[in-house]
mmCIF file of C-alpha atoms in Angstrom:
data_model
loop_
_atom_site.group_PDB
_atom_site.id
_atom_site.type_symbol
_atom_site.label_atom_id
_atom_site.label_comp_id
_atom_site.label_asym_id
_atom_site.label_seq_id
_atom_site.Cartn_x
_atom_site.Cartn_y
_atom_site.Cartn_z
ATOM 1 C CA MET A 1 103.428 -30.516 59.023
ATOM 2 C CA ALA A 2 103.021 -29.295 55.553
ATOM 3 C CA ILE A 3 106.857 -27.885 55.524
ATOM 4 C CA LYS A 4 108.064 -31.533 56.797
ATOM 5 C CA GLN A 5 106.171 -33.132 54.246
ATOM 6 C CA ALA A 6 107.428 -30.775 51.447
ATOM 7 C CA LEU A 7 111.043 -31.460 52.674
ATOM 8 C CA HIS A 8 110.606 -35.206 52.831
ATOM 9 C CA VAL A 9 109.413 -35.068 49.138
ATOM 10 C CA ALA A 10 112.276 -32.862 47.961
ATOM 11 C CA LYS A 11 114.676 -35.310 49.788
ATOM 12 C CA LYS A 12 113.101 -38.246 48.054
ATOM 13 C CA ILE A 13 113.487 -36.317 44.366
ATOM 14 C CA ILE A 14 117.061 -35.629 44.969
ATOM 15 C CA SER A 15 117.631 -39.416 46.071
ATOM 16 C CA PHE A 16 115.668 -40.625 42.771
ATOM 17 C CA ARG A 17 117.524 -38.248 40.486
ATOM 18 C CA LEU A 18 120.891 -39.262 41.886
ATOM 19 C CA ALA A 19 120.083 -42.952 41.632
ATOM 20 C CA ARG A 20 119.168 -42.583 38.067
ATOM 21 C CA LEU A 21 122.248 -40.912 37.444
ATOM 22 C CA GLY A 22 124.076 -43.843 38.952
ATOM 23 C CA VAL A 23 125.834 -41.886 41.700
ATOM 24 C CA ALA A 24 123.936 -42.755 44.711
ATOM 25 C CA PRO A 25 122.303 -46.087 45.608
ATOM 26 C CA VAL A 26 118.566 -46.453 44.778
ATOM 27 C CA ALA A 27 116.443 -45.596 47.674
ATOM 28 C CA ALA A 28 113.007 -46.839 48.919
ATOM 29 C CA PRO A 29 110.276 -46.356 46.174
ATOM 30 C CA ILE A 30 107.688 -43.693 47.071
ATOM 31 C CA ASN A 31 104.892 -45.599 45.374
ATOM 32 C CA PHE A 32 104.379 -49.509 45.813
ATOM 33 C CA THR A 33 101.727 -51.364 43.751
ATOM 34 C CA PHE A 34 100.743 -54.986 44.442
ATOM 35 C CA SER A 35 98.532 -56.972 42.237
ATOM 36 C CA VAL A 36 96.908 -59.125 44.781
ATOM 37 C CA THR A 37 95.075 -61.420 42.335
ATOM 38 C CA ASN A 38 94.585 -62.111 38.644
ATOM 39 C CA LYS A 39 91.404 -63.168 39.390
ATOM 40 C CA CYS A 40 88.329 -60.937 37.501
ATOM 41 C CA GLN A 41 84.858 -61.412 36.625
ATOM 42 C CA SER A 42 85.024 -58.805 33.843
ATOM 43 C CA ARG A 43 85.688 -59.707 30.054
ATOM 44 C CA CYS A 44 86.951 -56.209 29.144
ATOM 45 C CA LEU A 45 87.790 -55.621 25.262
ATOM 46 C CA SER A 46 90.857 -53.861 26.457
ATOM 47 C CA CYS A 47 92.440 -56.543 28.712
ATOM 48 C CA LYS A 48 92.854 -60.396 28.832
ATOM 49 C CA ILE A 49 93.680 -60.795 32.538
ATOM 50 C CA TRP A 50 90.338 -62.624 32.869
ATOM 51 C CA GLU A 51 91.537 -65.377 30.826
ATOM 52 C CA VAL A 52 94.367 -66.337 32.870
ATOM 53 C CA TYR A 53 92.653 -68.638 35.515
ATOM 54 C CA ARG A 54 90.319 -69.796 32.813
ATOM 55 C CA LYS A 55 93.022 -71.330 30.788
ATOM 56 C CA GLU A 56 95.411 -72.257 33.854
ATOM 57 C CA PRO A 57 93.130 -72.701 36.762
ATOM 58 C CA GLU A 58 95.955 -74.209 38.793
ATOM 59 C CA LYS A 59 98.062 -71.133 38.676
ATOM 60 C CA LEU A 60 95.846 -69.592 41.002
ATOM 61 C CA ARG A 61 97.397 -71.627 43.849
ATOM 62 C CA GLU A 62 100.872 -69.854 43.003
ATOM 63 C CA GLU A 63 99.298 -66.478 44.424
ATOM 64 C CA LEU A 64 101.119 -65.248 47.384
ATOM 65 C CA SER A 65 99.752 -66.436 50.740
ATOM 66 C CA LEU A 66 98.866 -64.180 53.496
ATOM 67 C CA ASP A 67 101.883 -65.245 55.345
ATOM 68 C CA GLU A 68 104.099 -64.627 52.361
ATOM 69 C CA ILE A 69 102.686 -60.983 51.914
ATOM 70 C CA GLU A 70 103.638 -60.262 55.499
ATOM 71 C CA ARG A 71 107.212 -61.248 55.090
ATOM 72 C CA MET A 72 107.307 -59.072 51.764
ATOM 73 C CA PHE A 73 105.757 -56.056 53.565
ATOM 74 C CA ARG A 74 108.140 -56.391 56.428
ATOM 75 C CA SER A 75 111.063 -56.495 54.015
ATOM 76 C CA VAL A 76 109.961 -53.354 52.215
ATOM 77 C CA GLY A 77 109.350 -50.777 54.767
ATOM 78 C CA ASN A 78 107.683 -47.615 54.760
ATOM 79 C CA ILE A 79 106.238 -46.168 51.566
ATOM 80 C CA TYR A 80 103.823 -43.112 50.793
ATOM 81 C CA PHE A 81 101.487 -44.554 48.161
ATOM 82 C CA PHE A 82 100.184 -48.068 48.349
ATOM 83 C CA ASN A 83 98.102 -49.203 45.143
ATOM 84 C CA LEU A 84 96.164 -52.579 45.403
ATOM 85 C CA SER A 85 95.683 -53.854 41.942
ATOM 86 C CA GLY A 86 94.332 -56.868 40.134
ATOM 87 C CA GLY A 87 92.455 -58.482 38.523
ATOM 88 C CA CYS A 88 89.762 -57.254 41.237
ATOM 89 C CA PRO A 89 91.334 -56.833 44.433
ATOM 90 C CA PHE A 90 88.322 -57.422 46.215
ATOM 91 C CA LEU A 91 87.901 -61.186 44.998
ATOM 92 C CA ARG A 92 90.638 -61.871 47.718
ATOM 93 C CA ASN A 93 88.698 -62.787 50.710
ATOM 94 C CA ASP A 94 91.656 -61.564 52.758
ATOM 95 C CA LEU A 95 91.771 -58.057 51.351
ATOM 96 C CA PRO A 96 91.096 -56.437 54.795
ATOM 97 C CA GLU A 97 93.763 -58.469 56.377
ATOM 98 C CA ILE A 98 96.261 -57.609 53.677
ATOM 99 C CA VAL A 99 95.585 -53.859 54.270
ATOM 100 C CA GLU A 100 96.023 -54.401 57.823
ATOM 101 C CA LEU A 101 99.465 -55.892 57.301
ATOM 102 C CA ALA A 102 100.280 -52.937 54.928
ATOM 103 C CA CYS A 103 99.399 -50.478 57.917
ATOM 104 C CA ARG A 104 101.735 -52.477 60.209
ATOM 105 C CA TYR A 105 104.647 -52.726 58.045
ATOM 106 C CA LEU A 106 104.275 -50.144 55.170
ATOM 107 C CA ARG A 107 102.443 -47.472 56.782
ATOM 108 C CA PRO A 108 101.256 -45.824 53.732
ATOM 109 C CA SER A 109 99.692 -42.371 53.785
ATOM 110 C CA VAL A 110 97.395 -43.192 50.760
ATOM 111 C CA ILE A 111 95.821 -46.369 50.020
ATOM 112 C CA HIS A 112 94.231 -46.794 46.598
ATOM 113 C CA ILE A 113 92.138 -49.612 45.304
ATOM 114 C CA PRO A 114 90.351 -49.961 41.963
ATOM 115 C CA THR A 115 87.505 -52.199 41.438
ATOM 116 C CA ASN A 116 85.518 -53.537 38.468
ATOM 117 C CA ALA A 117 82.101 -52.874 40.381
ATOM 118 C CA LEU A 118 80.636 -56.416 39.794
ATOM 119 C CA ALA A 119 80.539 -57.667 43.582
ATOM 120 C CA VAL A 120 78.805 -54.641 45.081
ATOM 121 C CA GLU A 121 77.850 -56.139 48.559
ATOM 122 C CA ARG A 122 81.274 -57.952 48.793
ATOM 123 C CA THR A 123 83.018 -54.775 48.135
ATOM 124 C CA LEU A 124 81.090 -52.581 50.401
ATOM 125 C CA ALA A 125 81.690 -55.217 53.394
ATOM 126 C CA ALA A 126 85.284 -55.405 52.654
ATOM 127 C CA VAL A 127 85.477 -51.267 52.689
ATOM 128 C CA LYS A 128 84.029 -51.078 55.895
ATOM 129 C CA LYS A 129 86.384 -53.602 57.373
ATOM 130 C CA ILE A 130 89.316 -51.587 55.858
ATOM 131 C CA LEU A 131 87.996 -48.382 57.480
ATOM 132 C CA ALA A 132 87.783 -49.997 60.662
ATOM 133 C CA ILE A 133 91.394 -51.140 60.352
ATOM 134 C CA LEU A 134 92.467 -47.617 59.504
ATOM 135 C CA ASP A 135 90.656 -46.187 62.587
ATOM 136 C CA THR A 136 92.796 -48.669 64.770
ATOM 137 C CA HIS A 137 96.134 -48.342 63.078
ATOM 138 C CA LEU A 138 96.304 -45.475 60.636
ATOM 139 C CA PRO A 139 93.294 -42.908 61.119
ATOM 140 C CA ASP A 140 95.012 -40.225 59.157
ATOM 141 C CA THR A 141 95.748 -42.464 56.024
ATOM 142 C CA VAL A 142 93.446 -41.645 53.153
ATOM 143 C CA LEU A 143 91.437 -44.569 51.513
ATOM 144 C CA GLN A 144 90.676 -44.093 47.765
ATOM 145 C CA ILE A 145 88.144 -46.446 46.311
ATOM 146 C CA LYS A 146 88.018 -46.339 42.316
ATOM 147 C CA PRO A 147 85.405 -48.122 40.381
ATOM 148 C CA SER A 148 85.929 -48.518 36.543
ATOM 149 C CA PHE A 149 83.770 -46.423 34.440
ATOM 150 C CA ASP A 150 84.241 -47.141 30.796
ATOM 151 C CA GLY A 151 80.662 -45.854 29.348
ATOM 152 C CA VAL A 152 77.375 -44.810 29.908
ATOM 153 C CA ASP A 153 74.510 -47.464 30.112
ATOM 154 C CA GLY A 154 75.048 -50.054 27.508
ATOM 155 C CA LEU A 155 78.271 -48.729 26.396
ATOM 156 C CA HIS A 156 80.073 -49.657 29.890
ATOM 157 C CA ASP A 157 78.576 -53.002 29.779
ATOM 158 C CA GLU A 158 79.868 -53.734 26.293
ATOM 159 C CA VAL A 159 83.515 -52.461 26.926
ATOM 160 C CA ARG A 160 83.385 -54.292 30.230
ATOM 161 C CA GLY A 161 82.041 -57.406 28.860
ATOM 162 C CA ILE A 162 79.344 -58.034 31.518
ATOM 163 C CA PRO A 163 75.594 -57.136 30.989
ATOM 164 C CA GLY A 164 74.345 -55.226 33.960
ATOM 165 C CA ASN A 165 77.669 -53.833 35.007
ATOM 166 C CA PHE A 166 76.666 -50.280 34.711
ATOM 167 C CA GLY A 167 73.728 -50.675 37.199
ATOM 168 C CA LYS A 168 76.038 -52.406 39.698
ATOM 169 C CA LEU A 169 78.538 -49.334 39.128
ATOM 170 C CA LEU A 170 75.795 -46.958 40.197
ATOM 171 C CA ARG A 171 74.796 -49.101 43.129
ATOM 172 C CA LEU A 172 78.314 -49.378 44.595
ATOM 173 C CA THR A 173 79.183 -45.601 43.887
ATOM 174 C CA ALA A 174 76.078 -44.694 45.816
ATOM 175 C CA GLY A 175 77.053 -47.336 48.524
ATOM 176 C CA LEU A 176 80.521 -45.974 48.963
ATOM 177 C CA LYS A 177 79.255 -42.151 49.171
ATOM 178 C CA GLU A 178 76.936 -43.555 51.963
ATOM 179 C CA LEU A 179 79.886 -44.894 53.814
ATOM 180 C CA GLN A 180 81.570 -41.519 53.454
ATOM 181 C CA LYS A 181 79.292 -39.862 55.709
ATOM 182 C CA GLY A 182 80.886 -38.789 58.838
ATOM 183 C CA ARG A 183 84.366 -39.697 57.447
ATOM 184 C CA ALA A 184 87.272 -37.584 56.349
ATOM 185 C CA ASN A 185 89.651 -40.285 55.086
ATOM 186 C CA LEU A 186 87.283 -42.029 52.413
ATOM 187 C CA ARG A 187 87.583 -40.770 48.888
ATOM 188 C CA VAL A 188 85.394 -42.016 46.128
ATOM 189 C CA GLY A 189 86.446 -41.613 42.549
ATOM 190 C CA LEU A 190 85.743 -43.249 39.077
ATOM 191 C CA GLY A 191 88.270 -44.198 36.438
ATOM 192 C CA THR A 192 87.979 -44.287 32.744
ATOM 193 C CA VAL A 193 90.212 -46.364 30.409
ATOM 194 C CA VAL A 194 90.129 -44.342 27.177
ATOM 195 C CA SER A 195 90.418 -47.030 24.249
ATOM 196 C CA ARG A 196 89.242 -46.950 20.594
ATOM 197 C CA PHE A 197 85.884 -48.469 21.857
ATOM 198 C CA ASN A 198 84.909 -45.508 23.719
ATOM 199 C CA ILE A 199 86.801 -42.480 22.826
ATOM 200 C CA LYS A 200 84.001 -41.046 20.654
ATOM 201 C CA HIS A 201 81.782 -41.182 23.791
ATOM 202 C CA LEU A 202 84.101 -39.551 26.426
ATOM 203 C CA ARG A 203 82.247 -35.995 26.711
ATOM 204 C CA LYS A 204 79.121 -38.193 27.532
ATOM 205 C CA ILE A 205 81.067 -40.137 30.106
ATOM 206 C CA MET A 206 82.859 -37.124 31.655
ATOM 207 C CA ASP A 207 79.317 -35.310 32.093
ATOM 208 C CA TYR A 208 77.810 -38.367 33.485
ATOM 209 C CA ALA A 209 80.732 -38.625 36.157
ATOM 210 C CA ASP A 210 80.073 -35.049 37.163
ATOM 211 C CA LYS A 211 76.652 -35.603 37.987
ATOM 212 C CA LEU A 212 77.678 -38.480 40.303
ATOM 213 C CA HIS A 213 79.439 -36.057 42.413
ATOM 214 C CA VAL A 214 82.214 -38.133 43.299
ATOM 215 C CA ASP A 215 85.620 -36.999 44.914
ATOM 216 C CA SER A 216 87.597 -37.401 41.572
ATOM 217 C CA TYR A 217 87.356 -38.582 37.931
ATOM 218 C CA ILE A 218 90.234 -39.566 35.925
ATOM 219 C CA SER A 219 90.997 -41.236 32.764
ATOM 220 C CA GLU A 220 94.104 -42.524 31.219
ATOM 221 C CA VAL A 221 94.773 -44.162 27.547
ATOM 222 C CA ALA A 222 94.533 -47.878 27.215
ATOM 223 C CA GLU A 223 97.929 -49.326 26.856
ATOM 224 C CA ASN A 224 99.489 -52.719 25.853
ATOM 225 C CA ARG A 225 100.715 -54.107 28.989
ATOM 226 C CA ASP A 226 102.462 -57.392 29.959
ATOM 227 C CA GLU A 227 100.503 -57.628 33.096
ATOM 228 C CA MET A 228 97.170 -57.458 31.142
ATOM 229 C CA PHE A 229 98.269 -60.036 28.516
ATOM 230 C CA ASN A 230 97.160 -57.724 25.684
ATOM 231 C CA MET A 231 100.457 -56.917 24.170
ATOM 232 C CA GLU A 232 99.271 -57.787 20.653
ATOM 233 C CA ASP A 233 95.772 -56.307 20.966
ATOM 234 C CA ASP A 234 94.523 -52.858 18.912
ATOM 235 C CA ILE A 235 93.174 -51.077 21.845
ATOM 236 C CA ALA A 236 94.581 -47.487 21.938
ATOM 237 C CA PRO A 237 92.905 -44.608 20.374
ATOM 238 C CA SER A 238 95.155 -42.448 18.035
ATOM 239 C CA ALA A 239 97.096 -39.540 19.208
ATOM 240 C CA ASP A 240 94.869 -37.194 17.414
ATOM 241 C CA GLU A 241 91.663 -38.763 18.830
ATOM 242 C CA PHE A 242 93.157 -38.485 22.241
ATOM 243 C CA LYS A 243 94.444 -35.030 21.871
ATOM 244 C CA THR A 244 90.651 -33.805 20.842
ATOM 245 C CA ALA A 245 89.234 -35.559 23.755
ATOM 246 C CA MET A 246 91.805 -34.242 26.221
ATOM 247 C CA ARG A 247 91.148 -30.811 25.204
ATOM 248 C CA GLU A 248 87.509 -31.011 26.550
ATOM 249 C CA PHE A 249 88.675 -32.933 29.656
ATOM 250 C CA LYS A 250 91.289 -30.366 30.619
ATOM 251 C CA THR A 251 88.873 -27.568 30.209
ATOM 252 C CA ALA A 252 86.326 -29.383 32.518
ATOM 253 C CA ILE A 253 89.125 -30.128 35.243
ATOM 254 C CA HIS A 254 90.545 -26.581 35.017
ATOM 255 C CA ALA A 255 87.041 -25.193 35.686
ATOM 256 C CA ARG A 256 86.692 -26.788 38.775
ATOM 257 C CA LEU A 257 90.164 -26.639 40.178
ATOM 258 C CA ARG A 258 89.823 -23.575 42.264
ATOM 259 C CA ARG A 259 86.927 -25.167 43.970
ATOM 260 C CA LYS A 260 89.068 -27.900 45.332
ATOM 261 C CA LYS A 261 91.414 -28.027 48.205
ATOM 262 C CA GLY A 262 94.294 -30.039 49.311
ATOM 263 C CA LEU A 263 95.004 -33.445 47.925
ATOM 264 C CA ALA A 264 92.326 -33.137 45.457
ATOM 265 C CA ARG A 265 93.472 -29.757 44.039
ATOM 266 C CA VAL A 266 97.137 -31.097 43.666
ATOM 267 C CA THR A 267 96.201 -34.103 42.062
ATOM 268 C CA ASP A 268 94.195 -32.380 39.495
ATOM 269 C CA ALA A 269 96.977 -29.964 38.827
ATOM 270 C CA PHE A 270 99.082 -33.215 38.023
ATOM 271 C CA ARG A 271 96.458 -34.350 35.850
ATOM 272 C CA LEU A 272 96.372 -31.204 33.722
ATOM 273 C CA VAL A 273 100.239 -31.734 33.088
ATOM 274 C CA TYR A 274 99.837 -35.338 32.631
ATOM 275 C CA TYR A 275 97.324 -35.066 29.772
ATOM 276 C CA ASP A 276 99.559 -33.144 27.784
ATOM 277 C CA LEU A 277 102.401 -35.244 28.664
ATOM 278 C CA THR A 278 100.328 -38.372 27.310
ATOM 279 C CA VAL A 279 99.385 -36.606 24.036
ATOM 280 C CA ASP A 280 103.377 -35.887 23.486
ATOM 281 C CA ILE A 281 104.330 -39.414 24.236
ATOM 282 C CA LEU A 282 101.716 -40.774 21.759
ATOM 283 C CA ASN A 283 102.909 -38.422 18.886
ATOM 284 C CA ARG A 284 106.329 -38.684 19.435
ATOM 285 C CA LYS A 285 106.449 -42.461 20.568
ATOM 286 C CA LYS A 286 109.571 -42.105 22.882
ATOM 287 C CA GLN A 287 110.135 -41.023 26.491
ATOM 288 C CA VAL A 288 109.537 -37.272 26.591
ATOM 289 C CA ILE A 289 110.768 -36.785 30.299
ATOM 290 C CA PRO A 290 113.017 -39.225 32.141
ATOM 291 C CA CYS A 291 111.381 -42.048 33.538
ATOM 292 C CA TYR A 292 111.934 -43.282 37.149
ATOM 293 C CA GLY A 293 110.238 -46.791 36.635
ATOM 294 C CA GLY A 294 112.101 -48.984 39.024
ATOM 295 C CA ILE A 295 113.498 -46.236 41.049
ATOM 296 C CA SER A 296 110.579 -44.097 42.321
ATOM 297 C CA ASN A 297 107.923 -46.816 41.769
ATOM 298 C CA VAL A 298 107.767 -50.652 42.220
ATOM 299 C CA HIS A 299 105.124 -53.168 41.155
ATOM 300 C CA VAL A 300 104.839 -56.705 42.515
ATOM 301 C CA ASP A 301 102.805 -59.257 40.846
ATOM 302 C CA PRO A 302 100.444 -61.757 42.597
ATOM 303 C CA TYR A 303 103.267 -64.444 42.484
ATOM 304 C CA GLY A 304 106.002 -62.295 43.825
ATOM 305 C CA ASN A 305 107.951 -60.952 40.737
ATOM 306 C CA VAL A 306 109.204 -57.597 41.082
ATOM 307 C CA TRP A 307 108.727 -55.303 38.188
ATOM 308 C CA PRO A 308 109.645 -51.468 37.583
ATOM 309 C CA CYS A 309 106.006 -51.078 36.313
ATOM 310 C CA CYS A 310 102.997 -53.050 34.883
ATOM 311 C CA ILE A 311 103.905 -52.037 31.300
ATOM 312 C CA LEU A 312 107.362 -53.968 31.292
ATOM 313 C CA GLY A 313 105.904 -56.631 33.551
ATOM 314 C CA ASN A 314 107.964 -60.171 33.332
ATOM 315 C CA THR A 315 109.932 -58.690 30.134
ATOM 316 C CA GLN A 316 111.944 -56.744 32.709
ATOM 317 C CA SER A 317 111.580 -58.548 35.865
ATOM 318 C CA MET A 318 113.965 -57.519 38.639
ATOM 319 C CA GLY A 319 113.563 -60.896 40.456
ATOM 320 C CA ASN A 320 111.024 -63.129 42.261
ATOM 321 C CA LEU A 321 110.492 -62.654 46.089
ATOM 322 C CA LYS A 322 109.700 -66.342 46.766
ATOM 323 C CA GLU A 323 112.971 -67.432 45.226
ATOM 324 C CA ASN A 324 114.845 -65.189 47.521
ATOM 325 C CA GLN A 325 112.897 -65.842 50.616
ATOM 326 C CA PHE A 326 111.303 -62.309 50.222
ATOM 327 C CA ARG A 327 114.384 -60.229 50.801
ATOM 328 C CA PHE A 328 113.045 -57.170 48.732
ATOM 329 C CA TRP A 329 116.101 -54.986 49.353
ATOM 330 C CA GLU A 330 118.498 -57.954 47.981
ATOM 331 C CA ILE A 331 116.279 -57.736 44.345
ATOM 332 C CA TRP A 332 115.840 -53.950 44.641
ATOM 333 C CA ARG A 333 119.538 -53.461 44.768
ATOM 334 C CA SER A 334 120.666 -56.342 42.485
ATOM 335 C CA GLY A 335 122.623 -56.294 39.523
ATOM 336 C CA ARG A 336 119.759 -57.427 37.512
ATOM 337 C CA ALA A 337 117.616 -54.566 38.771
ATOM 338 C CA GLY A 338 120.391 -52.249 37.645
ATOM 339 C CA HIS A 339 120.097 -53.619 34.157
ATOM 340 C CA VAL A 340 116.527 -53.026 34.117
ATOM 341 C CA ARG A 341 117.074 -49.291 35.085
ATOM 342 C CA GLN A 342 119.499 -49.187 32.479
ATOM 343 C CA PHE A 343 117.074 -50.425 29.843
ATOM 344 C CA ILE A 344 114.658 -47.583 30.925
ATOM 345 C CA LYS A 345 117.239 -44.995 31.127
ATOM 346 C CA GLN A 346 118.570 -45.636 27.645
ATOM 347 C CA LYS A 347 114.737 -45.143 26.563
ATOM 348 C CA LYS A 348 114.123 -48.386 25.245
ATOM 349 C CA CYS A 349 110.683 -48.075 26.220
ATOM 350 C CA HIS A 350 108.121 -45.312 26.296
ATOM 351 C CA CYS A 351 104.476 -45.116 27.681
ATOM 352 C CA PRO A 352 102.135 -42.782 29.352
ATOM 353 C CA LEU A 353 101.374 -44.994 32.368
ATOM 354 C CA ALA A 354 99.527 -42.535 34.734
ATOM 355 C CA ASN A 355 100.878 -43.982 38.102
ATOM 356 C CA GLN A 356 104.462 -43.735 36.770
ATOM 357 C CA SER A 357 104.050 -40.534 34.962
ATOM 358 C CA TYR A 358 102.981 -38.609 38.135
ATOM 359 C CA ALA A 359 106.297 -39.526 39.754
ATOM 360 C CA ASN A 360 108.190 -38.667 36.449
ATOM 361 C CA ILE A 361 106.563 -35.294 36.514
ATOM 362 C CA LEU A 362 107.572 -34.765 40.160
ATOM 363 C CA CYS A 363 111.032 -35.416 39.410
ATOM 364 C CA ASP A 364 111.129 -33.019 36.479
ATOM 365 C CA PHE A 365 111.995 -29.457 37.046
ATOM 366 C CA LYS A 366 109.854 -28.045 33.901
ATOM 367 C CA LYS A 367 107.010 -30.316 34.484
ATOM 368 C CA MET A 368 106.734 -29.289 38.028
ATOM 369 C CA ALA A 369 106.922 -25.620 37.102
ATOM 370 C CA GLN A 370 103.734 -26.370 35.062
ATOM 371 C CA VAL A 371 101.810 -27.929 37.838
ATOM 372 C CA LEU A 372 102.788 -24.986 40.322
ATOM 373 C CA ARG A 373 101.487 -22.508 37.711
ATOM 374 C CA TYR A 374 98.094 -24.338 37.912
ATOM 375 C CA LEU A 375 98.094 -24.210 41.560
ATOM 376 C CA LEU A 376 99.126 -20.543 42.145
ATOM 377 C CA PRO A 377 96.505 -18.070 42.546
ATOM 378 C CA PHE A 378 97.502 -15.927 39.611
ATOM 379 C CA LYS A 379 97.023 -18.776 37.389
ATOM 380 C CA ALA A 380 93.488 -19.398 38.483
ATOM 381 C CA ASN A 381 91.992 -18.302 35.082
ATOM 382 C CA GLY A 382 92.529 -19.943 31.702
ATOM 383 C CA VAL A 383 93.889 -23.350 30.756
ATOM 384 C CA ARG A 384 96.252 -23.987 27.685
ATOM 385 C CA GLY A 385 94.928 -26.220 25.197
ATOM 386 C CA THR A 386 96.297 -29.687 24.759
ATOM 387 C CA HIS A 387 99.170 -29.444 22.514
#
C-alpha cells in the first residue's frame, strides 16, 4: 500500500510540474480547501472576516446551499486532502452533511477542520456525527480537528478578541481527546497564527501546547489575505523576529521527531523545511521556490468563487461555480484560470502560506531532499538553525 501511495504521489508531482511548464493539461488538485462560511464569533486582531455579516447581513444568504455543495463536489471528483475553512466551519448547522457529501464524491484521505473553539458543545456534537459518517463511508480517512491557540490565558483572549476564549479552548481540547479514546482516525492539533501581537510569547505558547499532549502543534506567520479582509493591516512580525522564534520552534520539533511515526513524523519533517522557507520568503520578499497555487491546490469561497489560494482570493479569481452551473473542470481549465497561473508563474506574488507551501516543497526536488534528510535514520541527530 505504501509503495502504491508513493507512486501515486510521484505521478501527481510530475503532472503538476508539467502543467506549470504548460506542456500538459492541468490535472486534479491534490488539496481542496472549501470555506464553508464567513460566519465567525471571534474578533481577531489579525483578521476581519468577522465583520462581513455585521456590515452586510444579507450576504449570508449567498453562501452555497447543501444542494449546491453536492453539485460542486460531484463535479470536482476525488482529492487527497480536504480542508474545511471559514469563518468557523462549525457554525454551519449542516457541517456533518457537508462532510458526508465529501465522503461520497471527493473521497479524501485526510479531512482537516480548524475552529475558534468558542462553541464547545456544538463542536463536539458535530465531531461525533462526522466520526459516525466516516465509520460508514471512509473508515480509514483521518479527521484532524485544529482549535486556534494564539496565546496563554489572557493573551489568547486579547488576540482572539473574546473574553473567556482560552477556557473554552481548554474544554474543547479535553473533549476532543476524550473522543479519541478507542479511535485511530481522529487527530487533535493546535494551531498558532504568529503575529506581531504574540511573537514575543511564542516560547510560552509552545511549552503550554506541549503540556496539553495533542497530536500536533503548528504555527504559521500572520499574512495579509484577501480572504480575511485584512490587506491593509499591520499584523505580521518582522523577518528577524520570526527567524528567532522559529529557531526555538524547530529545535523543539526535532527533539520530538524520532518519537513520532507515520503521518505525524512526515508532517513534522515538512514543517522543519517550511519554517526555513518562510524566513527566506520574508527576507527576500519574492518566491523562493516555484509556487503551484491553482495547480496542486484550489480554494473555493462560501459563494462559489474558485481561487488559486486564499491570499490572492478574488483578486485572481478563476471563476464562479454558481455562474457556470457548477462545472468545476470548465473553470479549472479555462483561459481565465490559465491567466491566473501565469500571474503566479511570473512571480507577481509571494507568500509563505502553509497549506500551499507544503505542496510547493513536495514539487521541489531540493526541498524534498531536505525533508528526507530529516526522516532518514542517519539524520536523527541535530537540526540546522533557521538561516
